PDB file of C-alpha atoms in Angstrom:
ATOM      1  CA  UNK A 353      -0.131   0.355  -0.090  1.00  0.00           C
ATOM      2  CA  UNK A 354       1.013   3.192  -0.891  1.00  0.00           C
ATOM      3  CA  UNK A 355       0.653   6.322   1.720  1.00  0.00           C
ATOM      4  CA  UNK A 356       1.209  10.150   1.347  1.00  0.00           C
ATOM      5  CA  UNK A 357       1.399  12.657   4.622  1.00  0.00           C
ATOM      6  CA  UNK A 358       0.986  16.007   3.532  1.00  0.00           C
ATOM      7  CA  UNK A 359       1.840  17.943   7.610  1.00  0.00           C
ATOM      8  CA  UNK A 360       1.202  21.303   6.561  1.00  0.00           C
ATOM      9  CA  UNK A 361      -2.580  21.819   6.823  1.00  0.00           C
ATOM     10  CA  UNK A 362      -1.924  25.757   5.925  1.00  0.00           C
ATOM     11  CA  UNK A 363       0.529  28.154   5.111  1.00  0.00           C
ATOM     12  CA  UNK A 364       0.956  32.374   4.559  1.00  0.00           C
ATOM     13  CA  UNK A 365       3.450  32.903   2.306  1.00  0.00           C
ATOM     14  CA  UNK A 366       4.191  36.712   1.473  1.00  0.00           C
ATOM     15  CA  UNK A 367       3.707  37.648  -2.766  1.00  0.00           C
ATOM     16  CA  UNK A 368       7.414  36.940  -4.804  1.00  0.00           C
ATOM     17  CA  UNK A 369       8.643  35.181  -1.885  1.00  0.00           C
ATOM     18  CA  UNK A 370       9.961  31.422  -2.497  1.00  0.00           C
ATOM     19  CA  UNK A 371       7.775  28.374  -0.329  1.00  0.00           C
ATOM     20  CA  UNK A 372       8.301  25.045  -0.166  1.00  0.00           C
ATOM     21  CA  UNK A 373       5.489  22.712   0.541  1.00  0.00           C
ATOM     22  CA  UNK A 374       6.207  19.353   2.132  1.00  0.00           C
ATOM     23  CA  UNK A 375       5.598  16.074   1.033  1.00  0.00           C
ATOM     24  CA  UNK A 376       6.892  12.832   2.432  1.00  0.00           C
ATOM     25  CA  UNK A 377       5.711   9.537   1.018  1.00  0.00           C
ATOM     26  CA  UNK A 378       5.677   5.487   1.757  1.00  0.00           C
ATOM     27  CA  UNK A 379       5.678   2.387  -0.295  1.00  0.00           C
ATOM     28  CA  UNK A 380       6.860  -0.555  -0.848  1.00  0.00           C
ATOM     29  CA  UNK A 381       7.435  -0.396  -4.910  1.00  0.00           C
ATOM     30  CA  UNK A 382      10.783   0.109  -6.376  1.00  0.00           C
ATOM     31  CA  UNK A 383       9.380   2.031  -9.667  1.00  0.00           C
ATOM     32  CA  UNK A 384       6.803   4.768  -8.418  1.00  0.00           C
ATOM     33  CA  UNK A 385       5.537   8.404  -9.593  1.00  0.00           C
ATOM     34  CA  UNK A 386       5.425  11.427  -7.768  1.00  0.00           C
ATOM     35  CA  UNK A 387       3.006  13.877  -8.142  1.00  0.00           C
ATOM     36  CA  UNK A 388       1.567  17.593  -7.497  1.00  0.00           C
ATOM     37  CA  UNK A 389      -1.559  18.586  -8.089  1.00  0.00           C
ATOM     38  CA  UNK A 390      -3.374  22.344  -7.352  1.00  0.00           C
ATOM     39  CA  UNK A 391      -7.048  22.569  -6.738  1.00  0.00           C
ATOM     40  CA  UNK A 392      -8.465  26.411  -6.853  1.00  0.00           C
ATOM     41  CA  UNK A 393     -11.057  27.319  -5.149  1.00  0.00           C
ATOM     42  CA  UNK A 394     -13.553  26.577  -8.139  1.00  0.00           C
ATOM     43  CA  UNK A 395     -12.207  23.434  -7.816  1.00  0.00           C
ATOM     44  CA  UNK A 396     -10.423  21.681 -11.037  1.00  0.00           C
ATOM     45  CA  UNK A 397      -7.157  19.510 -10.299  1.00  0.00           C
ATOM     46  CA  UNK A 398      -4.491  21.082 -12.148  1.00  0.00           C
ATOM     47  CA  UNK A 399      -1.497  19.354 -12.851  1.00  0.00           C
ATOM     48  CA  UNK A 400       2.068  20.835 -11.457  1.00  0.00           C
ATOM     49  CA  UNK A 401       4.797  18.248 -11.661  1.00  0.00           C
ATOM     50  CA  UNK A 402       5.931  14.671 -12.133  1.00  0.00           C
ATOM     51  CA  UNK A 403       8.884  12.812 -10.901  1.00  0.00           C
ATOM     52  CA  UNK A 404       9.803   9.741 -11.780  1.00  0.00           C
ATOM     53  CA  UNK A 405      11.579   7.546  -8.431  1.00  0.00           C
ATOM     54  CA  UNK A 406      14.573   6.103 -11.295  1.00  0.00           C
ATOM     55  CA  UNK A 407      14.913  10.028 -12.215  1.00  0.00           C
ATOM     56  CA  UNK A 408      18.249  11.208 -11.229  1.00  0.00           C
ATOM     57  CA  UNK A 409      17.561  15.170 -11.481  1.00  0.00           C
ATOM     58  CA  UNK A 410      14.683  16.897  -9.624  1.00  0.00           C
ATOM     59  CA  UNK A 411      11.404  18.006 -11.836  1.00  0.00           C
ATOM     60  CA  UNK A 412      11.015  21.112 -12.749  1.00  0.00           C
ATOM     61  CA  UNK A 413       8.188  22.801 -14.511  1.00  0.00           C
ATOM     62  CA  UNK A 414       8.721  26.925 -14.911  1.00  0.00           C
ATOM     63  CA  UNK A 415       8.170  28.106 -11.616  1.00  0.00           C
ATOM     64  CA  UNK A 416       7.359  24.647 -10.100  1.00  0.00           C
ATOM     65  CA  UNK A 417      10.414  22.500  -9.101  1.00  0.00           C
ATOM     66  CA  UNK A 418      10.295  18.759  -6.807  1.00  0.00           C
ATOM     67  CA  UNK A 419      13.052  18.315  -3.989  1.00  0.00           C
ATOM     68  CA  UNK A 420      13.401  14.677  -4.691  1.00  0.00           C
ATOM     69  CA  UNK A 421      14.993  12.664  -1.547  1.00  0.00           C
ATOM     70  CA  UNK A 422      14.654   9.695  -2.342  1.00  0.00           C
ATOM     71  CA  UNK A 423      16.484   8.361   0.790  1.00  0.00           C
ATOM     72  CA  UNK A 424      13.840  10.536   3.370  1.00  0.00           C
ATOM     73  CA  UNK A 425      11.468   9.448   0.588  1.00  0.00           C
ATOM     74  CA  UNK A 426      10.092  13.141  -0.167  1.00  0.00           C
ATOM     75  CA  UNK A 427       9.085  15.089  -2.665  1.00  0.00           C
ATOM     76  CA  UNK A 428       8.756  18.468  -1.526  1.00  0.00           C
ATOM     77  CA  UNK A 429       6.916  21.414  -3.890  1.00  0.00           C
ATOM     78  CA  UNK A 430       9.109  24.240  -4.184  1.00  0.00           C
ATOM     79  CA  UNK A 431       7.161  27.300  -6.075  1.00  0.00           C
ATOM     80  CA  UNK A 432       9.516  29.819  -6.629  1.00  0.00           C
ATOM     81  CA  UNK A 433       9.111  34.251  -6.722  1.00  0.00           C
ATOM     82  CA  UNK A 434       4.648  32.824  -5.640  1.00  0.00           C
ATOM     83  CA  UNK A 435       1.732  35.017  -6.889  1.00  0.00           C
ATOM     84  CA  UNK A 436      -1.455  36.334  -5.941  1.00  0.00           C
ATOM     85  CA  UNK A 437      -2.647  33.186  -8.088  1.00  0.00           C
ATOM     86  CA  UNK A 438      -0.594  30.497  -6.638  1.00  0.00           C
ATOM     87  CA  UNK A 439      -3.680  30.381  -3.483  1.00  0.00           C
ATOM     88  CA  UNK A 440      -4.641  27.335  -3.640  1.00  0.00           C
ATOM     89  CA  UNK A 441      -5.444  23.414  -1.996  1.00  0.00           C
ATOM     90  CA  UNK A 442      -1.956  21.562  -2.865  1.00  0.00           C
ATOM     91  CA  UNK A 443      -2.266  17.933  -3.055  1.00  0.00           C
ATOM     92  CA  UNK A 444       0.979  15.670  -3.355  1.00  0.00           C
ATOM     93  CA  UNK A 445       0.076  11.849  -5.325  1.00  0.00           C
ATOM     94  CA  UNK A 446       2.151   9.146  -6.097  1.00  0.00           C
ATOM     95  CA  UNK A 447       1.121   5.983  -8.210  1.00  0.00           C
ATOM     96  CA  UNK A 448       3.343   2.494  -8.813  1.00  0.00           C
ATOM     97  CA  UNK A 449       4.362   2.620 -12.466  1.00  0.00           C
ATOM     98  CA  UNK A 450       2.992  -0.130 -13.070  1.00  0.00           C
ATOM     99  CA  UNK A 451      -0.669  -1.189 -13.760  1.00  0.00           C
ATOM    100  CA  UNK A 452      -3.385   1.262 -13.826  1.00  0.00           C
ATOM    101  CA  UNK A 453      -1.174   3.062 -11.406  1.00  0.00           C
ATOM    102  CA  UNK A 454      -3.733   4.541  -9.782  1.00  0.00           C
ATOM    103  CA  UNK A 455      -3.495   7.872  -7.918  1.00  0.00           C
ATOM    104  CA  UNK A 456      -3.214   7.983  -3.758  1.00  0.00           C
ATOM    105  CA  UNK A 457      -3.209  11.272  -2.578  1.00  0.00           C
ATOM    106  CA  UNK A 458      -2.179  13.040   0.584  1.00  0.00           C
ATOM    107  CA  UNK A 459      -4.532  15.211   2.732  1.00  0.00           C
ATOM    108  CA  UNK A 460      -3.415  19.013   0.740  1.00  0.00           C
ATOM    109  CA  UNK A 461      -1.634  22.108   2.619  1.00  0.00           C
ATOM    110  CA  UNK A 462      -3.614  25.131   2.050  1.00  0.00           C
ATOM    111  CA  UNK A 463      -0.956  28.056   0.666  1.00  0.00           C
ATOM    112  CA  UNK A 464      -1.780  31.538   0.994  1.00  0.00           C
ATOM    113  CA  UNK A 465       0.050  34.539  -0.539  1.00  0.00           C
ATOM    114  CA  UNK A 466      -0.527  37.650   1.306  1.00  0.00           C
ATOM    115  CA  UNK A 467      -0.286  40.768  -0.943  1.00  0.00           C
TER     116      UNK A 467
ATOM    117  CA  UNK B 173      -5.173  21.493 -25.927  1.00  0.00           C
ATOM    118  CA  UNK B 174      -7.462  18.264 -25.251  1.00  0.00           C
ATOM    119  CA  UNK B 175      -9.516  18.006 -21.846  1.00  0.00           C
ATOM    120  CA  UNK B 176     -11.488  15.395 -19.686  1.00  0.00           C
ATOM    121  CA  UNK B 177     -14.926  17.012 -19.802  1.00  0.00           C
ATOM    122  CA  UNK B 178     -17.922  16.053 -17.058  1.00  0.00           C
ATOM    123  CA  UNK B 179     -21.646  16.334 -17.226  1.00  0.00           C
ATOM    124  CA  UNK B 180     -22.999  17.614 -15.140  1.00  0.00           C
ATOM    125  CA  UNK B 181     -21.096  20.057 -12.847  1.00  0.00           C
ATOM    126  CA  UNK B 182     -23.329  20.251 -10.310  1.00  0.00           C
ATOM    127  CA  UNK B 183     -26.053  17.222  -9.135  1.00  0.00           C
ATOM    128  CA  UNK B 184     -28.789  17.379  -6.286  1.00  0.00           C
ATOM    129  CA  UNK B 185     -31.048  14.261  -5.906  1.00  0.00           C
ATOM    130  CA  UNK B 186     -32.481  12.562  -3.292  1.00  0.00           C
ATOM    131  CA  UNK B 187     -31.691   9.974  -0.761  1.00  0.00           C
ATOM    132  CA  UNK B 188     -32.324   6.491  -2.940  1.00  0.00           C
ATOM    133  CA  UNK B 189     -32.416   7.950  -5.539  1.00  0.00           C
ATOM    134  CA  UNK B 190     -30.331   7.223  -8.960  1.00  0.00           C
ATOM    135  CA  UNK B 191     -27.988   9.468 -10.252  1.00  0.00           C
ATOM    136  CA  UNK B 192     -25.511   9.174 -13.485  1.00  0.00           C
ATOM    137  CA  UNK B 193     -22.177  10.535 -13.688  1.00  0.00           C
ATOM    138  CA  UNK B 194     -20.856  11.193 -17.040  1.00  0.00           C
ATOM    139  CA  UNK B 195     -17.494  12.040 -18.700  1.00  0.00           C
ATOM    140  CA  UNK B 196     -15.464  12.655 -21.733  1.00  0.00           C
ATOM    141  CA  UNK B 197     -11.868  11.234 -21.513  1.00  0.00           C
ATOM    142  CA  UNK B 198      -9.035  11.930 -23.856  1.00  0.00           C
ATOM    143  CA  UNK B 199     -10.446  10.563 -27.036  1.00  0.00           C
ATOM    144  CA  UNK B 200      -6.834   8.439 -27.620  1.00  0.00           C
ATOM    145  CA  UNK B 201      -6.335   7.724 -23.385  1.00  0.00           C
ATOM    146  CA  UNK B 202      -6.713   4.145 -22.935  1.00  0.00           C
ATOM    147  CA  UNK B 203      -6.960   4.141 -19.036  1.00  0.00           C
ATOM    148  CA  UNK B 204      -9.736   5.901 -17.000  1.00  0.00           C
ATOM    149  CA  UNK B 205     -10.133   6.852 -13.036  1.00  0.00           C
ATOM    150  CA  UNK B 206     -12.814   7.985 -11.282  1.00  0.00           C
ATOM    151  CA  UNK B 207     -12.317   9.776  -7.971  1.00  0.00           C
ATOM    152  CA  UNK B 208     -14.109  11.147  -5.282  1.00  0.00           C
ATOM    153  CA  UNK B 209     -13.519  14.090  -2.453  1.00  0.00           C
ATOM    154  CA  UNK B 210     -15.752  14.601   0.429  1.00  0.00           C
ATOM    155  CA  UNK B 211     -15.440  18.596   1.556  1.00  0.00           C
ATOM    156  CA  UNK B 212     -12.300  19.607   2.787  1.00  0.00           C
ATOM    157  CA  UNK B 213     -11.059  16.484   2.695  1.00  0.00           C
ATOM    158  CA  UNK B 214      -8.810  14.463   0.566  1.00  0.00           C
ATOM    159  CA  UNK B 215      -8.964  12.941  -2.804  1.00  0.00           C
ATOM    160  CA  UNK B 216      -9.608   8.839  -2.772  1.00  0.00           C
ATOM    161  CA  UNK B 217      -9.607   6.604  -5.728  1.00  0.00           C
ATOM    162  CA  UNK B 218     -12.889   4.983  -6.176  1.00  0.00           C
ATOM    163  CA  UNK B 219     -12.124   2.778  -9.403  1.00  0.00           C
ATOM    164  CA  UNK B 220      -9.933   2.385 -12.675  1.00  0.00           C
ATOM    165  CA  UNK B 221     -11.212   0.645 -16.006  1.00  0.00           C
ATOM    166  CA  UNK B 222      -8.931  -0.798 -18.864  1.00  0.00           C
ATOM    167  CA  UNK B 223     -10.102  -2.439 -22.091  1.00  0.00           C
ATOM    168  CA  UNK B 224     -13.769  -2.586 -20.908  1.00  0.00           C
ATOM    169  CA  UNK B 225     -13.133  -3.131 -18.072  1.00  0.00           C
ATOM    170  CA  UNK B 226     -12.681  -2.495 -14.039  1.00  0.00           C
ATOM    171  CA  UNK B 227      -9.368  -2.914 -13.209  1.00  0.00           C
ATOM    172  CA  UNK B 228      -8.771  -1.926  -9.239  1.00  0.00           C
ATOM    173  CA  UNK B 229     -11.804  -0.572  -7.281  1.00  0.00           C
ATOM    174  CA  UNK B 230     -11.597   0.281  -3.906  1.00  0.00           C
ATOM    175  CA  UNK B 231     -13.759  -0.449  -0.208  1.00  0.00           C
ATOM    176  CA  UNK B 232     -15.637   2.262  -1.273  1.00  0.00           C
ATOM    177  CA  UNK B 233     -16.493   1.253  -4.884  1.00  0.00           C
ATOM    178  CA  UNK B 234     -19.350  -1.021  -3.058  1.00  0.00           C
ATOM    179  CA  UNK B 235     -22.357  -2.794  -4.711  1.00  0.00           C
ATOM    180  CA  UNK B 236     -24.311   0.643  -5.491  1.00  0.00           C
ATOM    181  CA  UNK B 237     -21.456   1.455  -7.694  1.00  0.00           C
ATOM    182  CA  UNK B 238     -21.061   1.160 -11.636  1.00  0.00           C
ATOM    183  CA  UNK B 239     -19.271   2.072 -14.195  1.00  0.00           C
ATOM    184  CA  UNK B 240     -19.656   1.834 -17.725  1.00  0.00           C
ATOM    185  CA  UNK B 241     -18.214   2.667 -21.183  1.00  0.00           C
ATOM    186  CA  UNK B 242     -21.534   2.647 -23.383  1.00  0.00           C
ATOM    187  CA  UNK B 243     -19.595   4.247 -26.400  1.00  0.00           C
ATOM    188  CA  UNK B 244     -16.162   4.634 -27.624  1.00  0.00           C
ATOM    189  CA  UNK B 245     -16.263   8.626 -26.190  1.00  0.00           C
ATOM    190  CA  UNK B 246     -18.313   8.266 -22.982  1.00  0.00           C
ATOM    191  CA  UNK B 247     -17.401   6.892 -19.023  1.00  0.00           C
ATOM    192  CA  UNK B 248     -19.873   7.296 -16.529  1.00  0.00           C
ATOM    193  CA  UNK B 249     -20.416   6.596 -13.098  1.00  0.00           C
ATOM    194  CA  UNK B 250     -23.920   5.432 -11.405  1.00  0.00           C
ATOM    195  CA  UNK B 251     -25.073   4.835  -7.997  1.00  0.00           C
ATOM    196  CA  UNK B 252     -28.273   3.299  -7.850  1.00  0.00           C
ATOM    197  CA  UNK B 253     -29.191   3.725  -4.553  1.00  0.00           C
ATOM    198  CA  UNK B 254     -27.453   7.311  -3.485  1.00  0.00           C
ATOM    199  CA  UNK B 255     -27.332   8.262   0.561  1.00  0.00           C
ATOM    200  CA  UNK B 256     -26.245  11.683   2.221  1.00  0.00           C
ATOM    201  CA  UNK B 257     -22.619  10.157   2.480  1.00  0.00           C
ATOM    202  CA  UNK B 258     -22.335   9.895  -0.954  1.00  0.00           C
ATOM    203  CA  UNK B 259     -22.445  14.358  -1.368  1.00  0.00           C
ATOM    204  CA  UNK B 260     -18.956  15.137  -2.810  1.00  0.00           C
ATOM    205  CA  UNK B 261     -17.254  15.812  -5.711  1.00  0.00           C
ATOM    206  CA  UNK B 262     -16.581  12.932  -8.452  1.00  0.00           C
ATOM    207  CA  UNK B 263     -13.694  13.403 -10.647  1.00  0.00           C
ATOM    208  CA  UNK B 264     -13.073  11.481 -13.826  1.00  0.00           C
ATOM    209  CA  UNK B 265      -9.675  11.563 -14.979  1.00  0.00           C
ATOM    210  CA  UNK B 266      -7.642   9.415 -17.980  1.00  0.00           C
ATOM    211  CA  UNK B 267      -4.005   8.335 -19.123  1.00  0.00           C
ATOM    212  CA  UNK B 268      -3.191   7.970 -22.513  1.00  0.00           C
ATOM    213  CA  UNK B 269      -1.076   4.409 -22.991  1.00  0.00           C
ATOM    214  CA  UNK B 270       2.195   4.034 -20.419  1.00  0.00           C
ATOM    215  CA  UNK B 271       5.691   5.258 -21.958  1.00  0.00           C
ATOM    216  CA  UNK B 272       7.837   6.760 -19.422  1.00  0.00           C
ATOM    217  CA  UNK B 273       5.136   9.501 -18.782  1.00  0.00           C
ATOM    218  CA  UNK B 274       1.880   8.905 -16.681  1.00  0.00           C
ATOM    219  CA  UNK B 275      -0.243  11.520 -16.378  1.00  0.00           C
ATOM    220  CA  UNK B 276      -3.290  11.545 -15.170  1.00  0.00           C
ATOM    221  CA  UNK B 277      -6.075  13.969 -16.599  1.00  0.00           C
ATOM    222  CA  UNK B 278      -8.478  15.649 -14.318  1.00  0.00           C
ATOM    223  CA  UNK B 279     -12.295  16.428 -15.440  1.00  0.00           C
ATOM    224  CA  UNK B 280     -13.422  19.774 -13.850  1.00  0.00           C
ATOM    225  CA  UNK B 281     -15.830  17.431 -11.428  1.00  0.00           C
ATOM    226  CA  UNK B 282     -19.639  17.173 -10.908  1.00  0.00           C
ATOM    227  CA  UNK B 283     -19.990  18.277  -7.874  1.00  0.00           C
ATOM    228  CA  UNK B 284     -23.562  15.780  -6.475  1.00  0.00           C
ATOM    229  CA  UNK B 285     -25.457  16.824  -2.970  1.00  0.00           C
ATOM    230  CA  UNK B 286     -27.464  14.237  -1.743  1.00  0.00           C
ATOM    231  CA  UNK B 287     -30.613  15.780   0.273  1.00  0.00           C
TER     232      UNK B 287
END
């Protein structure tokens, strides 16, 4: 079974600052993927970034980067130069890299950007 | 850009009634999923579907639930006799062939309210 833990229920960050959202995971799978999704107040789930367990380099997508520390089983999301539009719920998720690859989600972190 | 669509956006029903939630996955995708999110909680996996059959289902997905892909484009979730606790946001997701990347694309969700 896979498990995702997000220990920060809420965070407040000043606009233009960088922010790190924590995510730790537990799995017995050797090959897996880690994901971050953003859920604004409108409710949709927006994919942000993906990291494969065998990827040697940390994933980056624009202002988003994933700080992947395999030995520590952590996959923290870093948002650089935060913007007001970044205010949302952020979910970390994982799936095995075989079979039908259902996503297991964490409880999420509500990020609020302060002007 | 192709996207997953879901209808209706909001469904209100009486307890005990049947509801059908509809999804149109991305056209060349092969794997289909339903997730639900009770208000304020994390996203939970319900069921995955591949090659016209259920691949995996969670404990939530009991006999009251069923899925169907009646034609080449639609993917439906039926709840036979709704309960108050079925009130949630229901997300459909789809994924293409595995390759080296296994992002699931989410639809905008259907908010189900059971009275």
